[in-house]
RNA sequence: GGGUAGGUACCGAAGCGGUCAAACGGGGCAGACUGUAAAUCUGCUGGCUCAGCCUUCGAAGGUUCGAAUCCUUCCCUGCCCA
């Protein structure tokens, strides 16, 4: 068993802000397992590496014998967290939320130890509330407090709308902390405000206040904006090894350092060649969500496909020709069947005319031509997509 | 409720009767260069049976040879006042 100070040091690692370390120490010294809370909204059905950052921290708590309390915000998702938002989040229907919640938890347990996780849905307590309860809950906070919040302030300053339901969000999230008696609440840095409200709520309930533990926000593939599904700059935890590997390889060197600290909890070895370092990063991350075997397979595949550009040897999706034999038709068919991606005709035309499409390494730009398709031919669609004809 | 400013393509933002599928910027995609990187340069960025045609500028009507641009009604948002 590790000492309290070792534990504290490990828990503090990689955090962006903790309020406060002293409180955390005090709680740890008590020797009782802590209740570490992480709330997630099942707004998007798929988890990505950005979500993985706080989940990893939560797992660390589990490893030290604490209880992970994972709250699925089936109720809060109906509101939509305004954190970091410059506009109102769309509200989801209960059906969508239910559906998302399922896939969400399945994926979260790729990281968390399911047996040591207390899974809660906040609809459990909120759906029972009467309007009177809601009013009373609201009486606990002031308008001024809510307006202190940066997101709201900014929107108000920019003359953008702020809907009343949005200012309910922190109150609701805060109440979660009371209901699950959280000792620590984890979250990304944009959760500071929400989590602090939780502390206030606990205080007014005469409870010991939770420690706020904030994790940095992981930038997406573009290296600028935070990783999010809606921005399309994400790596999903369920993505195939090759896909995941490829995406990781496409990040900038600068971003790679971030990923090292936040995803691997390690420092980037500055002496290594950036590409080697990146390959290692990719391999480690893929291992985490798949298996070591699949990870090294993905590495090999990537090298064959992109470093050596040896598409003969690469493991590519196979394509059965469809009805059409003309270039435009085949390319469209390839996107649809091999990559499940529907593109408009104009889009395909553009791609072809701009020289993205190559047959066995040769650019082919005549839309209507009907090349002599042969089994084994390699057709490049765009930078990342290739198929082999069957 | 009163006053006022607005609603334009993925986003921001021009346009204010024809030359508008709609300037410009961002984003995205592609090409060149590379380490499938970044940066940079270039091109593309509504759809289609693509030298042509069809559908877009909050919605529905109307005026006109012709509307994103004018009129009417409606819907939505900001700001000021109450």
Short mmCIF file of C-alpha atoms (C1' of nucleotides) in Angstrom, two decimals:
data_model
loop_
_atom_site.label_atom_id
_atom_site.label_comp_id
_atom_site.label_asym_id
_atom_site.label_seq_id
_atom_site.Cartn_x
_atom_site.Cartn_y
_atom_site.Cartn_z
CA UNK A 1 0.00 0.00 0.00
CA UNK A 2 1.29 3.41 -0.88
CA UNK A 3 1.67 6.11 1.68
CA UNK A 4 -0.73 8.99 1.90
CA UNK A 5 1.86 11.38 0.54
CA UNK A 6 2.60 9.17 -2.44
CA UNK A 7 -1.06 8.95 -3.07
CA UNK A 8 -1.51 12.66 -2.86
CA UNK A 9 1.34 13.23 -5.22
CA UNK A 10 -0.07 10.79 -7.75
CA UNK A 11 -3.52 12.26 -7.55
CA UNK A 12 -2.22 15.76 -7.99
CA UNK A 13 -0.25 14.81 -11.08
CA UNK A 14 -1.56 16.23 -14.30
CA UNK A 15 -4.24 18.31 -12.65
CA UNK A 16 -4.83 21.86 -13.74
CA UNK A 17 -6.21 23.11 -10.46
CA UNK A 18 -7.19 21.62 -7.13
CA UNK A 19 -9.18 23.37 -4.44
CA UNK A 20 -7.55 22.60 -2.29
CA UNK A 21 -4.66 20.28 -1.91
CA UNK A 22 -4.81 20.79 1.83
CA UNK A 23 -8.40 19.66 1.98
CA UNK A 24 -7.63 16.66 -0.14
CA UNK A 25 -4.82 15.67 2.17
CA UNK A 26 -7.09 16.00 5.17
CA UNK A 27 -9.67 13.76 3.58
CA UNK A 28 -7.07 11.19 2.64
CA UNK A 29 -5.59 11.15 6.10
CA UNK A 30 -8.88 10.01 7.50
CA UNK A 31 -8.12 6.67 5.91
CA UNK A 32 -11.64 6.09 4.67
CA UNK A 33 -12.30 5.54 0.97
CA UNK A 34 -13.30 8.79 -0.65
CA UNK A 35 -16.24 9.26 -2.94
CA UNK A 36 -14.90 10.76 -6.14
CA UNK A 37 -17.56 12.12 -8.39
CA UNK A 38 -17.49 12.68 -12.09
CA UNK A 39 -20.57 13.83 -13.88
CA UNK A 40 -20.99 13.37 -17.57
CA UNK A 41 -23.78 14.35 -19.84
CA UNK A 42 -24.73 11.78 -22.40
CA UNK A 43 -25.15 14.45 -25.03
CA UNK A 44 -22.91 12.73 -27.51
CA UNK A 45 -23.19 8.98 -27.71
CA UNK A 46 -19.49 8.50 -28.16
CA UNK A 47 -16.63 9.14 -25.83
CA UNK A 48 -13.44 10.55 -27.20
CA UNK A 49 -9.97 11.05 -25.82
CA UNK A 50 -10.98 14.36 -24.34
CA UNK A 51 -13.44 12.61 -22.08
CA UNK A 52 -10.76 10.09 -21.25
CA UNK A 53 -8.65 12.62 -19.37
CA UNK A 54 -10.87 12.98 -16.27
CA UNK A 55 -11.92 9.35 -16.54
CA UNK A 56 -8.29 8.32 -16.24
CA UNK A 57 -7.99 10.42 -13.13
CA UNK A 58 -11.09 8.79 -11.74
CA UNK A 59 -9.61 5.40 -12.39
CA UNK A 60 -6.59 6.46 -10.44
CA UNK A 61 -8.83 7.10 -7.48
CA UNK A 62 -10.20 3.61 -7.89
CA UNK A 63 -6.73 2.18 -7.96
CA UNK A 64 -6.13 3.73 -4.57
CA UNK A 65 -9.23 2.05 -3.25
CA UNK A 66 -11.62 4.95 -3.44
CA UNK A 67 -15.12 4.84 -4.82
CA UNK A 68 -15.75 6.27 -8.23
CA UNK A 69 -19.16 7.80 -8.50
CA UNK A 70 -20.01 8.21 -12.13
CA UNK A 71 -23.07 10.30 -12.64
CA UNK A 72 -24.80 10.06 -15.92
CA UNK A 73 -26.59 13.32 -16.36
CA UNK A 74 -29.70 11.91 -17.93
CA UNK A 75 -31.51 14.85 -16.43
CA UNK A 76 -28.89 17.54 -16.89
CA UNK A 77 -28.49 16.55 -20.51
CA UNK A 78 -31.98 17.80 -20.99
CA UNK A 79 -30.72 21.22 -20.01
CA UNK A 80 -27.43 21.28 -21.81
CA UNK A 81 -24.31 22.46 -20.09
CA UNK A 82 -23.51 26.03 -21.10
CA UNK A 83 -19.85 25.62 -20.11
CA UNK A 84 -17.53 27.04 -22.68
CA UNK A 85 -20.43 27.59 -24.95
CA UNK A 86 -20.94 30.69 -26.91
CA UNK A 87 -24.45 29.71 -27.71
CA UNK A 88 -27.27 27.75 -26.23
CA UNK A 89 -26.82 24.04 -26.42
CA UNK A 90 -29.56 22.13 -28.12
CA UNK A 91 -31.73 20.20 -25.73
CA UNK A 92 -32.07 16.49 -26.25
CA UNK A 93 -35.16 14.38 -25.97
CA UNK A 94 -35.34 11.77 -23.22
CA UNK A 95 -35.15 9.04 -25.80
CA UNK A 96 -31.93 10.36 -27.24
CA UNK A 97 -30.50 10.71 -23.78
CA UNK A 98 -31.41 7.16 -22.82
CA UNK A 99 -29.83 5.81 -25.89
CA UNK A 100 -26.68 7.84 -25.50
CA UNK A 101 -26.34 6.91 -21.86
CA UNK A 102 -26.05 3.24 -22.70
CA UNK A 103 -23.26 3.49 -25.21
CA UNK A 104 -21.65 6.08 -23.03
CA UNK A 105 -21.30 3.86 -20.00
CA UNK A 106 -20.14 0.91 -22.06
CA UNK A 107 -17.32 3.06 -23.29
CA UNK A 108 -16.52 4.62 -19.93
CA UNK A 109 -15.92 1.15 -18.57
CA UNK A 110 -13.13 0.69 -21.03
CA UNK A 111 -11.30 3.01 -18.70
CA UNK A 112 -13.00 2.59 -15.34
CA UNK A 113 -13.17 -0.55 -13.26
CA UNK A 114 -16.83 -1.35 -13.45
CA UNK A 115 -16.90 -3.25 -10.18
CA UNK A 116 -15.58 -0.30 -8.26
CA UNK A 117 -17.86 2.22 -9.84
CA UNK A 118 -21.07 3.51 -8.42
CA UNK A 119 -23.14 4.39 -11.43
CA UNK A 120 -25.90 6.90 -10.86
CA UNK A 121 -28.36 8.74 -13.03
CA UNK A 122 -29.28 12.15 -11.76
CA UNK A 123 -32.81 11.78 -13.02
CA UNK A 124 -33.10 9.54 -9.97
CA UNK A 125 -33.54 12.58 -7.77
CA UNK A 126 -34.43 15.35 -10.15
CA UNK A 127 -37.31 13.67 -11.88
CA UNK A 128 -39.05 13.36 -8.54
CA UNK A 129 -38.81 17.02 -7.72
CA UNK A 130 -41.86 19.18 -7.65
CA UNK A 131 -41.89 22.70 -8.88
CA UNK A 132 -41.85 23.83 -5.30
CA UNK A 133 -38.65 21.87 -4.73
CA UNK A 134 -37.17 23.53 -7.75
CA UNK A 135 -38.04 26.98 -6.52
CA UNK A 136 -36.52 26.22 -3.15
CA UNK A 137 -33.40 24.95 -4.79
CA UNK A 138 -33.18 28.11 -6.79
CA UNK A 139 -33.56 30.21 -3.67
CA UNK A 140 -30.16 28.99 -2.58
CA UNK A 141 -28.27 30.95 -5.17
CA UNK A 142 -28.32 34.52 -6.26
CA UNK A 143 -28.63 35.96 -9.68
CA UNK A 144 -25.40 37.82 -9.14
CA UNK A 145 -23.58 34.60 -8.43
CA UNK A 146 -24.77 33.08 -11.63
CA UNK A 147 -23.96 36.16 -13.61
CA UNK A 148 -20.42 36.02 -12.31
CA UNK A 149 -19.90 33.10 -14.54
CA UNK A 150 -17.55 33.83 -17.38
CA UNK A 151 -19.55 32.10 -20.11
CA UNK A 152 -22.64 34.07 -19.26
CA UNK A 153 -20.79 37.31 -18.79
CA UNK A 154 -19.18 36.94 -22.16
CA UNK A 155 -22.42 36.17 -23.87
CA UNK A 156 -24.16 39.05 -22.22
CA UNK A 157 -21.33 41.35 -23.16
CA UNK A 158 -21.58 40.15 -26.75
CA UNK A 159 -25.31 40.73 -26.77
CA UNK A 160 -26.02 37.06 -27.18
CA UNK A 161 -28.93 35.31 -25.63
CA UNK A 162 -28.68 33.42 -22.38
CA UNK A 163 -31.66 31.28 -21.65
CA UNK A 164 -32.95 30.93 -18.14
CA UNK A 165 -32.71 27.18 -18.14
CA UNK A 166 -29.01 27.50 -18.72
CA UNK A 167 -28.39 29.21 -15.44
CA UNK A 168 -30.12 26.27 -13.79
CA UNK A 169 -27.38 23.98 -14.92
CA UNK A 170 -24.80 24.76 -12.25
CA UNK A 171 -27.47 24.56 -9.57
CA UNK A 172 -28.54 21.18 -10.74
CA UNK A 173 -25.02 19.87 -11.05
CA UNK A 174 -24.23 21.22 -7.62
CA UNK A 175 -27.16 19.41 -6.13
CA UNK A 176 -25.79 16.16 -7.53
CA UNK A 177 -22.83 16.57 -5.24
CA UNK A 178 -25.13 16.84 -2.26
CA UNK A 179 -27.10 13.79 -3.30
CA UNK A 180 -24.09 11.54 -3.76
CA UNK A 181 -22.14 13.04 -0.85
CA UNK A 182 -19.10 13.65 -2.98
CA UNK A 183 -15.73 14.10 -1.32
CA UNK A 184 -14.05 15.11 -4.52
CA UNK A 185 -15.47 16.21 -7.81
CA UNK A 186 -13.49 15.82 -10.99
CA UNK A 187 -13.99 17.78 -14.12
CA UNK A 188 -12.33 19.67 -16.88
CA UNK A 189 -11.22 23.22 -16.19
CA UNK A 190 -14.39 24.60 -17.69
CA UNK A 191 -16.27 22.92 -14.87
CA UNK A 192 -14.80 25.17 -12.20
CA UNK A 193 -17.92 27.21 -11.76
CA UNK A 194 -20.29 24.27 -11.70
CA UNK A 195 -18.21 22.36 -9.21
CA UNK A 196 -17.86 25.34 -6.93
CA UNK A 197 -21.62 25.63 -6.82
CA UNK A 198 -21.56 22.05 -5.60
CA UNK A 199 -19.35 23.14 -2.74
CA UNK A 200 -21.76 25.91 -1.85
CA UNK A 201 -24.67 23.55 -1.91
CA UNK A 202 -22.93 21.07 0.35
CA UNK A 203 -22.00 23.80 2.75
CA UNK A 204 -25.53 25.03 3.02
CA UNK A 205 -26.58 21.45 3.69
CA UNK A 206 -24.11 21.29 6.53
CA UNK A 207 -21.97 18.78 4.72
CA UNK A 208 -18.24 18.70 4.33
CA UNK A 209 -17.35 20.40 1.09
CA UNK A 210 -16.03 18.49 -1.86
CA UNK A 211 -12.56 19.02 -3.20
CA UNK A 212 -12.50 20.49 -6.66
CA UNK A 213 -10.13 18.71 -8.99
CA UNK A 214 -9.82 20.10 -12.46
CA UNK A 215 -8.14 18.42 -15.37
CA UNK A 216 -6.81 20.37 -18.33
CA UNK A 217 -8.86 20.30 -21.46
CA UNK A 218 -7.45 18.23 -24.25
CA UNK A 219 -7.09 20.02 -27.52
CA UNK A 220 -8.49 18.31 -30.57
CA UNK A 221 -6.62 17.23 -33.65
CA UNK A 222 -6.42 20.80 -34.90
CA UNK A 223 -4.42 21.67 -31.80
CA UNK A 224 -6.43 24.75 -31.09
CA UNK A 225 -9.97 24.06 -30.10
CA UNK A 226 -10.94 21.58 -27.48
CA UNK A 227 -11.57 18.10 -28.64
CA UNK A 228 -15.21 17.71 -29.41
CA UNK A 229 -17.37 15.65 -31.57
CA UNK A 230 -19.22 18.58 -33.00
CA UNK A 231 -16.00 20.17 -34.15
CA UNK A 232 -14.96 16.93 -35.77
CA UNK A 233 -11.48 17.13 -34.29
CA UNK A 234 -11.74 14.10 -32.07
CA UNK A 235 -10.53 10.57 -31.67
CA UNK A 236 -13.26 8.29 -30.44
CA UNK A 237 -12.39 5.61 -27.93
CA UNK A 238 -14.19 3.02 -30.01
CA UNK A 239 -12.42 3.85 -33.23
CA UNK A 240 -10.60 1.08 -35.02
CA UNK A 241 -6.89 0.74 -34.24
CA UNK A 242 -5.78 1.89 -37.70
CA UNK A 243 -8.05 4.88 -37.61
CA UNK A 244 -6.97 5.88 -34.15
CA UNK A 245 -3.34 5.45 -35.02
CA UNK A 246 -3.66 7.50 -38.15
CA UNK A 247 -5.37 10.34 -36.39
CA UNK A 248 -2.75 10.44 -33.68
CA UNK A 249 -0.03 10.61 -36.29
CA UNK A 250 -1.63 13.61 -37.87
CA UNK A 251 -1.34 15.87 -34.85
CA UNK A 252 1.26 18.60 -34.70
CA UNK A 253 4.48 18.17 -32.77
CA UNK A 254 3.47 20.81 -30.31
CA UNK A 255 0.24 19.07 -29.58
CA UNK A 256 2.05 15.80 -29.14
CA UNK A 257 3.60 17.07 -25.91
CA UNK A 258 0.15 17.83 -24.56
CA UNK A 259 -1.11 14.41 -25.45
CA UNK A 260 1.84 12.82 -23.73
CA UNK A 261 1.11 14.54 -20.45
CA UNK A 262 -2.63 14.34 -20.52
CA UNK A 263 -3.20 10.94 -22.00
CA UNK A 264 -0.15 9.03 -20.91
CA UNK A 265 0.75 10.97 -17.81
CA UNK A 266 4.30 11.00 -19.11
CA UNK A 267 6.74 13.54 -20.38
CA UNK A 268 7.74 13.67 -23.98
CA UNK A 269 11.32 12.62 -24.53
CA UNK A 270 12.75 15.71 -26.16
CA UNK A 271 15.72 13.86 -27.60
CA UNK A 272 13.60 11.50 -29.64
CA UNK A 273 12.78 12.20 -33.26
CA UNK A 274 9.33 13.74 -33.34
CA UNK A 275 7.98 11.10 -35.64
CA UNK A 276 9.27 8.26 -33.50
CA UNK A 277 7.88 9.91 -30.43
CA UNK A 278 4.57 10.25 -32.17
CA UNK A 279 4.54 6.65 -33.22
CA UNK A 280 5.12 5.66 -29.64
CA UNK A 281 2.34 7.88 -28.44
CA UNK A 282 -0.01 6.43 -30.99
CA UNK A 283 0.95 2.90 -30.16
CA UNK A 284 0.46 3.42 -26.44
CA UNK A 285 -2.89 5.08 -26.83
CA UNK A 286 -4.14 2.42 -29.19
CA UNK A 287 -2.97 -0.22 -26.75
CA UNK A 288 -5.02 1.32 -24.05
CA UNK A 289 -8.26 1.08 -25.95
CA UNK A 290 -7.50 -2.05 -27.88
CA UNK A 291 -4.73 -4.60 -27.36
CA UNK A 292 -0.94 -4.42 -27.64
CA UNK A 293 -1.18 -6.77 -30.59
CA UNK A 294 -3.61 -4.57 -32.43
CA UNK A 295 -1.51 -1.55 -31.63
CA UNK A 296 1.66 -2.94 -33.14
CA UNK A 297 -0.39 -4.14 -36.06
CA UNK A 298 -1.67 -0.60 -36.53
CA UNK A 299 1.85 0.75 -36.38
CA UNK A 300 3.01 -1.70 -39.00
CA UNK A 301 0.06 -0.88 -41.18
CA UNK A 302 0.66 2.79 -40.90
CA UNK A 303 4.30 2.45 -41.85
CA UNK A 304 3.51 0.31 -44.83
CA UNK A 305 0.76 2.58 -45.99
CA UNK A 306 2.30 5.96 -45.44
CA UNK A 307 6.01 5.76 -44.83
CA UNK A 308 6.81 3.22 -47.45
CA UNK A 309 3.75 4.01 -49.48
CA UNK A 310 3.65 0.39 -50.35
CA UNK A 311 0.01 -0.08 -50.95
CA UNK A 312 0.54 -3.47 -52.46
CA UNK A 313 1.47 -4.78 -49.05
CA UNK A 314 -0.89 -2.71 -47.00
CA UNK A 315 -3.95 -4.06 -45.38
CA UNK A 316 -6.72 -2.16 -47.11
CA UNK A 317 -10.45 -2.44 -47.16
CA UNK A 318 -11.59 -4.41 -50.15
CA UNK A 319 -14.02 -3.10 -52.64
CA UNK A 320 -16.45 -5.04 -54.78
CA UNK A 321 -17.31 -3.11 -57.88
CA UNK A 322 -20.90 -2.05 -58.03
CA UNK A 323 -23.10 -1.34 -60.98
CA UNK A 324 -21.09 1.48 -62.36
CA UNK A 325 -17.69 1.15 -63.95
CA UNK A 326 -16.97 4.81 -64.60
CA UNK A 327 -14.52 6.56 -62.31
CA UNK A 328 -17.06 8.84 -60.70
CA UNK A 329 -19.37 5.98 -59.97
CA UNK A 330 -16.71 3.71 -58.56
CA UNK A 331 -15.29 6.39 -56.29
CA UNK A 332 -18.73 7.18 -54.91
CA UNK A 333 -19.38 3.51 -54.42
CA UNK A 334 -16.08 3.12 -52.61
CA UNK A 335 -16.89 5.88 -50.15
CA UNK A 336 -20.26 4.44 -49.46
CA UNK A 337 -19.41 0.82 -49.05
CA UNK A 338 -15.90 0.90 -47.65
CA UNK A 339 -16.15 3.98 -45.50
CA UNK A 340 -19.84 4.38 -44.95
CA UNK A 341 -19.61 7.94 -46.11
CA UNK A 342 -22.04 9.50 -48.49
CA UNK A 343 -20.60 12.24 -50.61
CA UNK A 344 -22.40 14.43 -53.03
CA UNK A 345 -21.61 14.07 -56.69
CA UNK A 346 -20.13 17.53 -56.77
CA UNK A 347 -17.91 16.65 -53.90
CA UNK A 348 -16.65 13.55 -55.66
CA UNK A 349 -16.11 15.47 -58.85
CA UNK A 350 -14.01 18.00 -57.02
CA UNK A 351 -11.94 15.32 -55.40
CA UNK A 352 -11.28 13.62 -58.70
CA UNK A 353 -10.63 16.76 -60.66
CA UNK A 354 -8.23 18.05 -58.06
CA UNK A 355 -6.13 14.95 -58.37
CA UNK A 356 -6.93 13.31 -55.09
CA UNK A 357 -8.03 10.07 -56.65
CA UNK A 358 -5.30 7.76 -57.80
CA UNK A 359 -5.37 4.31 -59.33
CA UNK A 360 -2.27 2.29 -58.53
CA UNK A 361 -0.41 5.48 -57.78
CA UNK A 362 -1.42 7.29 -60.94
CA UNK A 363 -3.70 10.27 -60.78
CA UNK A 364 -6.91 9.70 -62.62
CA UNK A 365 -8.96 12.77 -63.36
CA UNK A 366 -11.32 11.84 -66.15
CA UNK A 367 -14.69 11.53 -64.49
CA UNK A 368 -16.28 9.45 -67.14
CA UNK A 369 -13.41 7.21 -68.03
CA UNK A 370 -13.88 3.54 -67.37
CA UNK A 371 -10.49 2.26 -66.36
CA UNK A 372 -9.72 -1.37 -66.88
CA UNK A 373 -10.41 -2.32 -63.28
CA UNK A 374 -8.47 -5.34 -62.14
CA UNK A 375 -8.62 -7.31 -58.97
CA UNK A 376 -5.88 -6.10 -56.65
CA UNK A 377 -5.85 -2.56 -58.01
CA UNK A 378 -5.34 0.04 -55.31
CA UNK A 379 -7.59 3.05 -55.51
CA UNK A 380 -6.70 6.09 -53.45
CA UNK A 381 -9.68 8.25 -52.62
CA UNK A 382 -8.16 10.95 -50.46
CA UNK A 383 -5.29 11.43 -48.09
CA UNK A 384 -6.36 8.81 -45.67
CA UNK A 385 -8.59 6.48 -47.61
CA UNK A 386 -7.55 3.68 -49.89
CA UNK A 387 -9.32 0.58 -51.10
CA UNK A 388 -8.23 -2.53 -52.90
CA UNK A 389 -10.39 -3.91 -55.64
CA UNK A 390 -11.60 -7.37 -55.14
"C1'" G B 1 -46.41 46.33 -23.71
"C1'" G B 2 -43.42 50.73 -26.23
"C1'" G B 3 -39.03 52.04 -29.01
"C1'" U B 4 -35.04 50.29 -31.89
"C1'" A B 5 -31.48 47.02 -34.48
"C1'" G B 6 -31.40 42.49 -36.75
"C1'" G B 7 -32.37 37.23 -39.09
"C1'" U B 8 -27.64 35.81 -45.67
"C1'" A B 9 -24.35 29.53 -47.29
"C1'" C B 10 -20.42 25.20 -41.95
"C1'" C B 11 -19.29 29.93 -38.87
"C1'" G B 12 -18.52 35.33 -38.97
"C1'" A B 13 -19.82 39.02 -42.31
"C1'" A B 14 -20.79 42.06 -47.16
"C1'" G B 15 -24.64 42.79 -50.61
"C1'" C B 16 -29.77 46.44 -50.43
"C1'" G B 17 -33.95 45.67 -57.90
"C1'" G B 18 -30.66 42.81 -62.90
"C1'" U B 19 -23.64 41.70 -64.11
"C1'" C B 20 -25.75 36.98 -57.21
"C1'" A B 21 -24.95 30.36 -56.25
"C1'" A B 22 -24.13 35.51 -53.64
"C1'" A B 23 -17.70 39.79 -51.99
"C1'" C B 24 -14.32 39.00 -47.88
"C1'" G B 25 -12.43 36.29 -43.52
"C1'" G B 26 -12.37 31.76 -40.73
"C1'" G B 27 -13.09 26.67 -41.02
"C1'" G B 28 -13.10 22.33 -44.17
"C1'" C B 29 -11.29 19.54 -48.47
"C1'" A B 30 -7.61 18.77 -52.37
"C1'" G B 31 -2.71 19.61 -54.87
"C1'" A B 32 2.67 20.89 -54.16
"C1'" C B 33 6.26 20.39 -50.23
"C1'" U B 34 6.83 16.82 -46.05
"C1'" G B 35 7.62 13.14 -41.04
"C1'" U B 36 -0.08 11.21 -43.83
"C1'" A B 37 2.94 16.48 -39.24
"C1'" A B 38 3.22 21.84 -38.61
"C1'" A B 39 4.26 26.23 -41.47
"C1'" U B 40 3.94 27.91 -46.51
"C1'" C B 41 2.07 28.37 -51.60
"C1'" U B 42 -2.10 27.09 -55.04
"C1'" G B 43 -7.02 25.50 -56.10
"C1'" C B 44 -11.91 24.05 -54.53
"C1'" U B 45 -15.86 24.73 -51.00
"C1'" G B 46 -25.28 24.40 -52.68
"C1'" G B 47 -27.17 20.22 -55.72
"C1'" C B 48 -27.65 17.58 -60.37
"C1'" U B 49 -28.11 13.39 -65.72
"C1'" C B 50 -22.34 19.56 -65.07
"C1'" A B 51 -19.80 24.06 -71.25
"C1'" G B 52 -26.35 23.25 -69.21
"C1'" C B 53 -30.02 22.93 -65.54
"C1'" C B 54 -32.35 23.01 -60.54
"C1'" U B 55 -33.03 24.79 -55.42
"C1'" U B 56 -31.02 28.69 -51.75
"C1'" C B 57 -30.38 34.60 -48.59
"C1'" G B 58 -36.06 33.44 -41.22
"C1'" A B 59 -41.49 31.77 -43.31
"C1'" A B 60 -45.63 32.63 -46.43
"C1'" G B 61 -47.78 35.73 -49.88
"C1'" G B 62 -47.36 40.12 -53.31
"C1'" U B 63 -45.21 44.05 -56.77
"C1'" U B 64 -41.92 43.58 -61.16
"C1'" C B 65 -39.89 41.49 -67.62
"C1'" G B 66 -36.60 40.43 -63.29
"C1'" A B 67 -36.09 40.27 -55.90
"C1'" A B 68 -31.26 38.28 -51.05
"C1'" U B 69 -32.48 43.34 -52.36
"C1'" C B 70 -39.26 46.74 -52.71
"C1'" C B 71 -44.42 45.79 -50.16
"C1'" U B 72 -47.72 42.86 -46.70
"C1'" U B 73 -48.43 39.42 -42.88
"C1'" C B 74 -46.27 36.04 -39.65
"C1'" C B 75 -42.14 33.66 -36.76
"C1'" C B 76 -37.48 34.38 -34.13
"C1'" U B 77 -33.32 37.23 -31.55
"C1'" G B 78 -30.49 41.46 -29.33
"C1'" C B 79 -30.49 46.30 -27.11
"C1'" C B 80 -33.10 50.50 -24.52
"C1'" C B 81 -37.58 51.73 -21.80
"C1'" A B 82 -41.80 49.79 -18.82
#
